[in-house]
Tab-separated table of N, CA and C in Angstrom:
chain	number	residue	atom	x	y	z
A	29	UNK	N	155.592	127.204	134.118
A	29	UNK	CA	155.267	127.847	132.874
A	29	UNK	C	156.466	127.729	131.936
A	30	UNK	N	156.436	127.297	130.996
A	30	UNK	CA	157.322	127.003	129.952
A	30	UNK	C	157.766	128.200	128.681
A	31	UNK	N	158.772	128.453	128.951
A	31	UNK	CA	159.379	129.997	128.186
A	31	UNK	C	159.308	129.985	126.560
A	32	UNK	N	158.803	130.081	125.564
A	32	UNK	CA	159.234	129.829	124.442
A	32	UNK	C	160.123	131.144	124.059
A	33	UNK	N	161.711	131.131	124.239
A	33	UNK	CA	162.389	132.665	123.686
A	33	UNK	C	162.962	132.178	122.416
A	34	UNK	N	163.554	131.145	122.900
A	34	UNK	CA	164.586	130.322	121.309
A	34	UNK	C	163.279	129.566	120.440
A	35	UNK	N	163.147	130.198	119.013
A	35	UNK	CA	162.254	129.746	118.261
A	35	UNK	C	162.629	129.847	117.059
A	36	UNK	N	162.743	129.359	115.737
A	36	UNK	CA	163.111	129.876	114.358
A	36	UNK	C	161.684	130.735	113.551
A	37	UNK	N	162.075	131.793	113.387
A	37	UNK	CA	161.236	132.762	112.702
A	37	UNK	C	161.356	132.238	111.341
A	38	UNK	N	160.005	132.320	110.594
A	38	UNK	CA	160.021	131.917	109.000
A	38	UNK	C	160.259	133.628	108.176
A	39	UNK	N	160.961	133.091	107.063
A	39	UNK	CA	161.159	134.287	106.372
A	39	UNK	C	160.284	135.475	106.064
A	40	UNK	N	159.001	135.214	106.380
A	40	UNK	CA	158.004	135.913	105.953
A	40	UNK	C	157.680	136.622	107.859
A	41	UNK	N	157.911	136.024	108.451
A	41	UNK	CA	157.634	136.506	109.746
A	41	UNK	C	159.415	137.659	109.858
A	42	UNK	N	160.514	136.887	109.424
A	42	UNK	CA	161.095	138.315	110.028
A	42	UNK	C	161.513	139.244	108.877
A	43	UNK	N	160.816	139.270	107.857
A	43	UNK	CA	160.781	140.414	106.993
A	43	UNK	C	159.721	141.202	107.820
A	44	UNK	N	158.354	140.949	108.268
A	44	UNK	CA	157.900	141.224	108.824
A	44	UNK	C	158.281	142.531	110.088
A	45	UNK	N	159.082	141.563	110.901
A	45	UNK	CA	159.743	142.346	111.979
A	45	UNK	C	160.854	143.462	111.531
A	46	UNK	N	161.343	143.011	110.715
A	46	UNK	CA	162.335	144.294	110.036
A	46	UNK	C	162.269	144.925	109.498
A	47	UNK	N	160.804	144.903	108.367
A	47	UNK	CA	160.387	145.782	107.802
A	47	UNK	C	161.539	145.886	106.538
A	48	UNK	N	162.132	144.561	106.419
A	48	UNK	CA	163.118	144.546	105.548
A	48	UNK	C	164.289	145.766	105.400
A	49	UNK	N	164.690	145.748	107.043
A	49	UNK	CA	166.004	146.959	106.477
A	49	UNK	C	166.736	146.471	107.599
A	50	UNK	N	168.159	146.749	107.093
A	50	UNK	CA	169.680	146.495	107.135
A	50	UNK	C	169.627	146.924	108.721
A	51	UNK	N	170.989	147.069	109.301
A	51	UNK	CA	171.052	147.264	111.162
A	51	UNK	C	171.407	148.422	110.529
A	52	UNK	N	172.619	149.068	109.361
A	52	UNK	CA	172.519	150.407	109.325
A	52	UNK	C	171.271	151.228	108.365
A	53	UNK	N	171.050	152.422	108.588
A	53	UNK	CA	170.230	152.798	107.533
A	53	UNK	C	171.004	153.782	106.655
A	54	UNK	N	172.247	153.098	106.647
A	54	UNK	CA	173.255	153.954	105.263
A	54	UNK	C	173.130	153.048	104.095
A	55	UNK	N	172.735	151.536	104.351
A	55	UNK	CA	173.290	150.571	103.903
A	55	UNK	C	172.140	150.018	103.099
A	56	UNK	N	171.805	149.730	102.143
A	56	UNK	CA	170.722	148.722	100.682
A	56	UNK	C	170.493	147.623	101.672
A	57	UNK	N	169.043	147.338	102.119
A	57	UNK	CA	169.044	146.006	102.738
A	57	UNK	C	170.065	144.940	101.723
A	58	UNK	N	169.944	143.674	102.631
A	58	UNK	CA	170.195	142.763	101.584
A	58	UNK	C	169.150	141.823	100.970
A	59	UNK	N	169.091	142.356	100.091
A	59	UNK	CA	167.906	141.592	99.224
A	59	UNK	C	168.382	140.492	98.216
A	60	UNK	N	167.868	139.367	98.033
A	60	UNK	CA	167.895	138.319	97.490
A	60	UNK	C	168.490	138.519	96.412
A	61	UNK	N	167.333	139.559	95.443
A	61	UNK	CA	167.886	139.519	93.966
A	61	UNK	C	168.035	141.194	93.888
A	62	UNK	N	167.517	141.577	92.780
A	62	UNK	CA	167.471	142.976	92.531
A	62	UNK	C	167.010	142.931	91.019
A	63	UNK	N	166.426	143.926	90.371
A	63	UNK	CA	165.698	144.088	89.168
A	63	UNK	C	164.844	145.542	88.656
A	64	UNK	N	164.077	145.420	87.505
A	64	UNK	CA	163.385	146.334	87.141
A	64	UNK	C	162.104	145.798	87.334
A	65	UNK	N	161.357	146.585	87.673
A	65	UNK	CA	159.860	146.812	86.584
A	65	UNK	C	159.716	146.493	85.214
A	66	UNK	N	158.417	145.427	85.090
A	66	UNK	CA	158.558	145.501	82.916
A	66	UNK	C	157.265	146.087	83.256
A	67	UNK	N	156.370	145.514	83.749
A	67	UNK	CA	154.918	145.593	83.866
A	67	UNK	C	153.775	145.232	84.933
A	68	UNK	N	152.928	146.102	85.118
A	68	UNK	CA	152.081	145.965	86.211
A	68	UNK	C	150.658	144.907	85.669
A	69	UNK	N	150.674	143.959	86.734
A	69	UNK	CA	150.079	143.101	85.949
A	69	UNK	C	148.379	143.200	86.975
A	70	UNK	N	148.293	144.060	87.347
A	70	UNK	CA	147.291	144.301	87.992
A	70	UNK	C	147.137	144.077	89.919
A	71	UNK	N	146.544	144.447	90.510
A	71	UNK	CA	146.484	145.031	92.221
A	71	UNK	C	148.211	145.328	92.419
A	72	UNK	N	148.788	143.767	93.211
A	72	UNK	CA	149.715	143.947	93.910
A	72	UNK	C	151.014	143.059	92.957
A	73	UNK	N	150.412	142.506	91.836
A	73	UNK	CA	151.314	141.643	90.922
A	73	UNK	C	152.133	142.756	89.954
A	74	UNK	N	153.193	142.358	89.673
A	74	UNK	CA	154.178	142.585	88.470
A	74	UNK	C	155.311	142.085	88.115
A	75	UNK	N	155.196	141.811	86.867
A	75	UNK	CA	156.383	141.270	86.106
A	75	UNK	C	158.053	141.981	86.103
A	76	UNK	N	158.801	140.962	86.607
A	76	UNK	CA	160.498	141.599	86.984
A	76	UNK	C	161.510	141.592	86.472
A	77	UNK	N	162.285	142.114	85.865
A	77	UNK	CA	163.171	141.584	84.850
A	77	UNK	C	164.591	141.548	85.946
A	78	UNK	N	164.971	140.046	86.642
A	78	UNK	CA	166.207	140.430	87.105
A	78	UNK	C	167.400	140.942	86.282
A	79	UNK	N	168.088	141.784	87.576
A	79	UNK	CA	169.519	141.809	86.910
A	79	UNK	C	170.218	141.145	85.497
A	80	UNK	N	170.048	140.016	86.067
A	80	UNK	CA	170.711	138.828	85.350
A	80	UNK	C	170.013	138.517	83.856
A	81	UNK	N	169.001	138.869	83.767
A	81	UNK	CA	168.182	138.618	82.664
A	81	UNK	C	167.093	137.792	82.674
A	82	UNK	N	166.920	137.017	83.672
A	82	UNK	CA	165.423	136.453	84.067
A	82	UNK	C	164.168	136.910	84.617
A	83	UNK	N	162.996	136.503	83.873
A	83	UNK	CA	162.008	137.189	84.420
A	83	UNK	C	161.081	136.689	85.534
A	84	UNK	N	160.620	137.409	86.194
A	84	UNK	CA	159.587	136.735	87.424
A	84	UNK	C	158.745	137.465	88.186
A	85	UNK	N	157.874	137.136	88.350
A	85	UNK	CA	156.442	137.665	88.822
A	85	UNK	C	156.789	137.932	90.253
A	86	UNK	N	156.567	139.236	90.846
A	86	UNK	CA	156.882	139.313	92.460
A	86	UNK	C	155.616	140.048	92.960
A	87	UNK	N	155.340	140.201	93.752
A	87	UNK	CA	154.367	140.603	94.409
A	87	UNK	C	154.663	141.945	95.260
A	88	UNK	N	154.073	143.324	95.444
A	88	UNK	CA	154.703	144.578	95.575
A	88	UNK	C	154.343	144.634	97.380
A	89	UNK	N	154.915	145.020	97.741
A	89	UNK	CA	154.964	145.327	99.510
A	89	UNK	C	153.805	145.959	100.043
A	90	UNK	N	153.320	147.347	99.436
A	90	UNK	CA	152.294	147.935	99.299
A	90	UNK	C	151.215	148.327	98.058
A	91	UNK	N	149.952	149.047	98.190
A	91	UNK	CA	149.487	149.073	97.044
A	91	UNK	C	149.720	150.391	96.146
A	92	UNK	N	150.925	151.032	96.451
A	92	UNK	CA	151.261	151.997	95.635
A	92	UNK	C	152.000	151.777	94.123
A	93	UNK	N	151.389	152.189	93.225
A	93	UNK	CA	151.221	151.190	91.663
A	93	UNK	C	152.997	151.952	91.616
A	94	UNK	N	153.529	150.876	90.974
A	94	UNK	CA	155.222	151.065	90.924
A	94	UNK	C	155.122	151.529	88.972
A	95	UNK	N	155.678	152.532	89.103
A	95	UNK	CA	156.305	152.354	86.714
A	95	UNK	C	156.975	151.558	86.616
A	96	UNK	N	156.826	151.264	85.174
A	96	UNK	CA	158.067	150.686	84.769
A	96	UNK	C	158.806	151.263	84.444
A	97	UNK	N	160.152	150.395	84.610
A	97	UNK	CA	161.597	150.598	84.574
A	97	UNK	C	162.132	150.886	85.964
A	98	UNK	N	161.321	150.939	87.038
A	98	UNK	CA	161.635	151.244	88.586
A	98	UNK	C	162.686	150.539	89.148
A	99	UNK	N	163.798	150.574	89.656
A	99	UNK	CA	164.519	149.437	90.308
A	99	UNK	C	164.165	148.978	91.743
A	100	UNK	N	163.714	148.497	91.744
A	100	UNK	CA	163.603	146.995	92.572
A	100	UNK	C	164.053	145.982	93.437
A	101	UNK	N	164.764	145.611	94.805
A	101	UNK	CA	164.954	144.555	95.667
A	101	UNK	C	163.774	143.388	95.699
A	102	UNK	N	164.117	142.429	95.749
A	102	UNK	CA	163.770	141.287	95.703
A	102	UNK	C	163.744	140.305	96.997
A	103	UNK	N	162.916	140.218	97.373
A	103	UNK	CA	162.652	139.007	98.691
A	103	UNK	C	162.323	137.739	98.186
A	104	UNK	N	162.862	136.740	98.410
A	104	UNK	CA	162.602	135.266	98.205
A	104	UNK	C	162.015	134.933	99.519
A	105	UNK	N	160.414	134.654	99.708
A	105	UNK	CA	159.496	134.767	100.458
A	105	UNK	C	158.154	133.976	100.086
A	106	UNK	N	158.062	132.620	101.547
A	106	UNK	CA	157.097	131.560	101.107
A	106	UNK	C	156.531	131.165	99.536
A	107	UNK	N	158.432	130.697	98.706
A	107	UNK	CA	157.897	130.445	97.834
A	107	UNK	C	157.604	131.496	96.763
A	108	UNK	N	157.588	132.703	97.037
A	108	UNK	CA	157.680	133.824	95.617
A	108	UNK	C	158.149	134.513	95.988
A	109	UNK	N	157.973	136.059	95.294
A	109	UNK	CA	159.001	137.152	95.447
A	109	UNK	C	158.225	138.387	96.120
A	110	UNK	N	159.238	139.050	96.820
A	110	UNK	CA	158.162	139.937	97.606
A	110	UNK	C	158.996	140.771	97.091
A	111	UNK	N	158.745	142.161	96.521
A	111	UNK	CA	159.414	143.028	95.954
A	111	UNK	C	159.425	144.833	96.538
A	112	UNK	N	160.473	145.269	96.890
A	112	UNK	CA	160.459	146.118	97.111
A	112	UNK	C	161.179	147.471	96.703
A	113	UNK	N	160.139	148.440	96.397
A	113	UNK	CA	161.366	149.467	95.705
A	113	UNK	C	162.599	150.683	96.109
A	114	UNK	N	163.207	150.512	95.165
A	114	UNK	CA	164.902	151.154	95.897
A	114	UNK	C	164.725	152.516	96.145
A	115	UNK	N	165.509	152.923	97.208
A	115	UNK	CA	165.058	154.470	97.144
A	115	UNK	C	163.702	154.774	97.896
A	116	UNK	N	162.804	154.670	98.610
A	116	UNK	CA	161.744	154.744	98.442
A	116	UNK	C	161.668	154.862	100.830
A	117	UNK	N	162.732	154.517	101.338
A	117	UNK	CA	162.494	154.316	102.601
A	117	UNK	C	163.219	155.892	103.010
């Protein structure tokens, strides 16, 4: 019988497993980017204003409708943004 233990997890599988949080829970995961809320663009979509000043569409973790101006962590995840809000664990 052949063991599979050593395998590479895709980003979306170990956000998954971690539930996106840090080894301490004193500590801000580390998230990709970070940002606000501009606007809810309907279900699980909304528009992000990073830090930096760029905007981008991320997709919300759960279906609890976020305001704007909320701050925001950022997952870079299959290709878009998986967004999650600060404060909130």
């Amino acid at each position: 019988m052949a063991d599979n233990k050593n395998f590479k997890l895709s980003d979306e599988m170990l956000l998954n497993a971690t539930g996106g949080l840090s080894a301490s829970e004193h500590k801000l995961p580390e998230f990709d980017a970070l940002g606000s809320v501009v606007t809810h663009l309907g279900g699980r979509q909304y528009q992000v204003l990073f830090d930096d000043g760029a905007m981008l569409f991320a997709t919300n973790r759960t279906d609890t409708v976020v305001p704007e101006g909320t701050k925001v962590g950022l997952y870079a995840i299959a290709g878009g943004w998986t967004m999650h809000v600060l404060g909130n664990d």
